[in-house]
Amino acid sequence: MSAAVWVFFLALAAPCGSEVVPPSGVNLTSYNLDLVLRWLPPVGLDGDVRYTAEYRSSTGNYSSGCVNISAVECDLTRLQSKPETAIFEYGKYTGRVQAHLGSETSAWVESRPLSLDQETTIGPPTVNLTSGHTIEVSIKNPVLAISSLIKTYSTVTYNIMYWEDGQKEKAKSISHSRQNRVVLDDLKPSTVYCVQVQINTYYSEPSEQSRPVCERTFDEVEPQWVTAVLTFIGIAVAMALVVVTVLHRRSISNFLCPRDVLPEHIKKYLLTPPSSSIYLEMQKPPLLEENYDPISIIAEEKTVEVPEMTCSTRTDIAARDR
């Protein structure tokens, strides 16, 4: 069926008063827990077509997502700043979109529901290698649009695949490792190995694989007997040094801390007391001066007042005399 015929049937199927062909291929997608509504423009429709996109959770009503936009996608994750329209990692969402051309509007076209935590595509982890005689693999989880991998999923494991460079068909693997730091020790010396990691959550599809990272192991380790001989020689040398130090400790002490001997005339000069007159005067005790202050004694005169005799006083005295 040609595109023109398809457009004709869509126009007939549209309800009265809706002359704009609706968008097609409306689909909710999620990558690292974001939520984006995407669609295809109406077939055969020319002009400045605008779109309005809305979404809802399984328990709510439709909320506005993007209004009067020309793009054919709407990032709903940006609505996180509004609590009433926030996207949650365990939510189940449905989107819809309609087209506008001038004053005419198409019918709404809905997407299928999407369970965010179960249907999101998890991006690849970041892998770093530390090389030695073994290779240590450090794994960093991808950054999610909302929440984090550890908080969203109760179980996170890693599939680690490694191989000699150029021999991926002979790759070895470590499955379901719960550690994000793993040491690969069954490696050949002086050989380039490549590592690739994938994340499993058991609630969603495995993540995208990381890009291969390669490192060379160190040269071959010395045989054990060489290490044993070197250790024995080191211990023997240390014991010999201890014995020599004990037997010749006096000589070593004199060598390290020599005693300097002064000539006799310098010793005599230093021990002779000085005869300088100034020095002798300084050695004499200072004369103490007696300081005193004059004392004056002043006698204080006291006046005794005799009370005036009254008639009642005389009577009392006469009574006592009897």
XYZ file of C-alpha atoms in Angstrom:
322
model
C 0.000 0.000 0.000
C 1.436 3.353 -1.022
C 2.074 6.173 1.434
C -0.642 8.320 -0.143
C -3.274 5.615 0.349
C -2.113 5.111 3.956
C -2.465 8.819 4.661
C -5.928 8.766 3.082
C -7.118 5.972 5.357
C -5.655 7.697 8.416
C -7.520 10.849 7.512
C -10.778 8.916 7.176
C -10.200 7.169 10.491
C -9.586 10.452 12.317
C -12.557 11.793 14.290
C -14.538 14.782 13.093
C -12.815 18.098 13.643
C -9.371 16.438 13.608
C -7.864 16.857 10.155
C -4.185 16.467 11.087
C -2.657 13.045 10.626
C -1.400 11.831 14.032
C 2.213 10.841 14.689
C 3.208 7.200 14.457
C 5.678 4.930 16.213
C 5.024 6.478 19.627
C 7.282 4.712 22.087
C 8.668 5.235 25.583
C 12.371 4.424 25.905
C 14.755 4.358 28.838
C 18.559 4.398 29.019
C 20.231 4.390 32.432
C 16.854 5.052 34.071
C 15.945 8.112 32.033
C 12.487 8.311 30.407
C 12.114 9.660 26.868
C 9.003 9.635 24.672
C 9.819 9.322 20.967
C 7.673 9.246 17.835
C 7.720 9.575 14.054
C 6.264 12.629 12.301
C 2.954 12.266 10.469
C 3.391 10.713 7.055
C 2.976 13.104 4.147
C 2.282 16.132 6.338
C 4.152 19.283 5.329
C 4.460 22.565 7.156
C 5.421 23.663 10.658
C 4.169 20.668 12.620
C 4.246 21.023 16.398
C 3.753 18.394 19.061
C 2.428 18.096 22.591
C 3.543 15.158 24.722
C 2.086 13.927 27.994
C 2.707 11.001 30.303
C 1.199 9.290 33.306
C 2.056 6.623 35.815
C -0.019 3.497 36.230
C -1.782 5.095 39.192
C -2.171 8.695 38.013
C -3.578 10.962 35.347
C -1.790 12.445 32.379
C 0.634 15.269 33.113
C 2.122 17.722 30.669
C 5.550 16.807 29.382
C 6.458 18.942 26.367
C 4.239 21.576 24.760
C 4.390 23.021 21.232
C 7.754 21.519 20.317
C 9.097 20.743 16.863
C 11.359 17.869 17.966
C 10.097 14.311 17.707
C 11.070 13.362 21.254
C 10.382 14.586 24.778
C 12.757 13.942 27.682
C 10.479 13.398 30.653
C 13.380 12.957 33.078
C 13.880 16.730 33.177
C 10.630 16.995 35.145
C 12.418 15.664 38.240
C 12.499 19.175 39.712
C 8.731 19.062 40.308
C 7.658 16.564 42.990
C 4.190 16.172 41.521
C 5.601 15.143 38.130
C 8.787 13.373 39.251
C 9.856 10.100 37.676
C 10.527 7.190 40.058
C 12.742 4.225 39.297
C 10.050 1.662 40.154
C 7.231 3.391 38.274
C 5.286 2.132 35.276
C 4.619 4.867 32.721
C 2.623 5.492 29.551
C 3.118 8.386 27.138
C 1.014 9.990 24.442
C 1.559 12.635 21.773
C -0.517 14.678 19.342
C 0.438 16.823 16.376
C -0.562 20.442 15.670
C -0.608 22.188 12.331
C -1.830 25.731 12.639
C -5.165 25.611 14.448
C -5.747 21.953 13.633
C -4.882 19.125 16.012
C -4.496 15.392 15.554
C -5.784 12.670 17.804
C -3.693 11.463 20.728
C -1.506 8.433 20.111
C -0.459 6.417 23.158
C 2.652 4.362 23.736
C 2.683 1.010 25.415
C 3.403 1.037 29.186
C 7.025 0.827 30.304
C 8.261 -0.469 33.684
C 11.273 1.722 34.263
C 13.532 -0.472 36.413
C 12.803 -3.628 34.410
C 12.949 -2.291 30.864
C 15.649 0.348 31.036
C 18.850 -0.261 29.109
C 21.850 -0.108 31.417
C 24.943 1.393 29.869
C 28.402 -0.186 29.965
C 30.547 -0.019 33.099
C 33.903 1.738 33.159
C 36.835 -0.679 33.449
C 40.384 0.138 34.579
C 43.287 -2.312 34.695
C 46.339 -2.337 36.965
C 49.067 -4.523 35.545
C 51.769 -6.549 37.285
C 52.483 -10.262 37.328
C 48.691 -10.328 37.678
C 46.049 -7.892 36.414
C 43.646 -6.164 38.786
C 40.295 -5.256 37.242
C 38.465 -2.238 38.728
C 34.826 -1.784 37.704
C 32.824 1.433 38.036
C 29.053 1.359 37.556
C 27.438 3.720 35.040
C 25.811 6.906 36.319
C 22.014 6.696 36.182
C 19.603 9.536 35.466
C 17.753 8.917 38.726
C 18.959 6.994 41.779
C 21.974 4.667 41.429
C 22.554 1.097 40.344
C 23.189 -0.207 43.876
C 20.138 1.564 45.331
C 17.801 0.503 42.531
C 18.749 -3.160 42.262
C 19.228 -5.406 45.264
C 21.615 -7.708 43.399
C 24.335 -6.476 41.068
C 26.920 -8.870 39.650
C 29.567 -8.682 36.948
C 30.492 -10.988 34.098
C 34.207 -10.536 33.386
C 35.642 -11.854 30.152
C 39.391 -11.773 29.400
C 41.600 -13.109 26.657
C 45.032 -12.832 25.108
C 45.130 -10.003 22.625
C 43.970 -11.258 19.239
C 42.472 -14.470 20.641
C 39.009 -13.439 21.799
C 37.594 -16.743 20.620
C 39.589 -18.373 23.456
C 38.330 -15.969 26.100
C 37.943 -17.028 29.719
C 35.217 -15.654 31.952
C 34.311 -15.047 35.572
C 30.534 -15.085 36.000
C 28.331 -13.447 38.624
C 31.128 -11.797 40.567
C 29.782 -9.541 43.313
C 33.093 -7.708 43.698
C 33.934 -4.630 41.664
C 37.660 -5.352 42.072
C 38.897 -8.691 40.753
C 42.441 -10.033 40.334
C 43.243 -12.184 37.302
C 46.179 -14.403 38.257
C 46.168 -17.272 35.752
C 48.071 -15.191 33.199
C 51.210 -15.650 31.148
C 54.135 -13.300 31.774
C 54.886 -10.490 29.334
C 51.573 -11.013 27.522
C 48.880 -8.520 26.517
C 45.443 -9.365 27.908
C 42.144 -7.666 27.111
C 39.184 -7.423 29.501
C 35.495 -6.743 28.930
C 32.770 -6.490 31.606
C 28.975 -6.708 31.597
C 26.564 -5.992 34.476
C 23.726 -8.266 35.581
C 20.857 -7.108 37.813
C 18.431 -10.053 37.428
C 15.534 -7.570 37.094
C 16.476 -6.091 33.744
C 18.416 -7.135 30.698
C 22.209 -7.339 31.083
C 23.969 -4.065 30.538
C 25.850 -3.098 27.442
C 29.349 -4.533 27.420
C 32.251 -2.285 28.275
C 34.783 -1.511 25.598
C 37.774 -3.881 25.652
C 40.679 -2.623 27.770
C 44.120 -4.195 27.355
C 47.277 -4.353 29.498
C 50.571 -6.269 29.390
C 51.684 -8.444 32.294
C 55.200 -8.149 33.725
C 58.117 -10.372 32.770
C 58.408 -13.890 34.143
C 58.875 -14.199 37.867
C 62.314 -15.416 39.014
C 62.485 -19.086 40.052
C 61.876 -19.809 43.704
C 65.410 -21.124 44.288
C 66.854 -17.778 43.205
C 64.681 -15.993 45.738
C 65.730 -18.467 48.447
C 69.454 -17.983 47.700
C 69.160 -14.202 47.749
C 67.302 -14.361 51.050
C 69.984 -16.613 52.581
C 72.774 -14.289 51.442
C 70.978 -11.297 52.906
C 70.546 -13.007 56.280
C 74.214 -14.129 56.335
C 75.477 -10.621 55.596
C 73.262 -9.167 58.318
C 74.540 -11.670 60.915
C 78.169 -10.973 59.952
C 77.639 -7.266 60.444
C 76.165 -7.897 63.900
C 79.168 -10.049 64.960
C 81.701 -7.493 63.717
C 79.871 -4.717 65.519
C 79.904 -6.600 68.840
C 83.596 -7.588 68.650
C 84.887 -4.195 67.597
C 82.379 -1.943 69.255
C 85.099 0.088 71.104
C 87.075 0.760 67.952
C 83.936 1.590 66.074
C 82.834 3.904 68.864
C 86.199 5.722 68.869
C 86.072 5.980 65.114
C 82.573 7.368 65.068
C 83.041 9.582 68.158
C 86.772 10.518 68.346
C 88.166 12.122 71.518
C 89.943 15.407 70.784
C 93.095 16.011 72.985
C 94.044 19.631 73.728
C 97.698 20.662 74.037
C 98.979 21.112 77.618
C 99.669 24.846 77.325
C 96.092 25.450 76.177
C 94.731 23.387 79.068
C 96.917 25.372 81.539
C 95.797 28.662 80.063
C 92.139 27.724 80.291
C 92.431 26.461 83.895
C 94.400 29.474 85.244
C 92.066 31.994 86.916
C 92.161 35.431 85.317
C 94.226 38.159 87.022
C 92.527 41.173 85.532
C 91.759 43.939 88.057
C 88.351 44.446 86.546
C 87.549 40.774 86.963
C 88.780 40.839 90.584
C 86.637 43.855 91.374
C 83.655 42.089 89.886
C 84.229 39.154 92.219
C 84.038 41.326 95.391
C 80.656 41.379 97.102
C 78.882 44.735 96.813
C 78.732 47.039 99.882
C 75.319 47.193 101.386
C 74.043 50.625 102.311
C 71.813 50.972 105.357
C 68.702 52.872 104.580
C 66.504 54.279 107.324
C 63.661 56.758 107.681
C 63.217 59.259 110.556
C 60.393 58.508 113.010
C 58.437 61.231 114.867
C 56.264 60.525 117.921
C 53.320 62.846 118.462
C 51.227 62.619 121.614
C 47.508 62.971 121.140
C 45.673 65.178 123.636
C 42.295 63.979 124.876
C 39.641 66.141 126.549
C 37.194 64.605 129.024
C 33.820 66.267 129.224
C 32.123 66.427 132.671
C 28.376 66.308 132.476
C 26.482 69.218 134.047
C 24.919 68.517 137.444
C 21.167 68.871 137.630
C 18.767 68.628 140.538
C 17.772 65.096 139.694
C 21.398 64.089 139.384
C 22.275 65.486 142.816
C 19.318 63.637 144.373
C 20.477 60.342 142.859
C 24.022 60.844 144.152
C 22.795 61.659 147.657
C 20.633 58.553 147.664
C 23.613 56.374 146.718
C 25.758 57.960 149.452
C 23.246 56.966 152.114
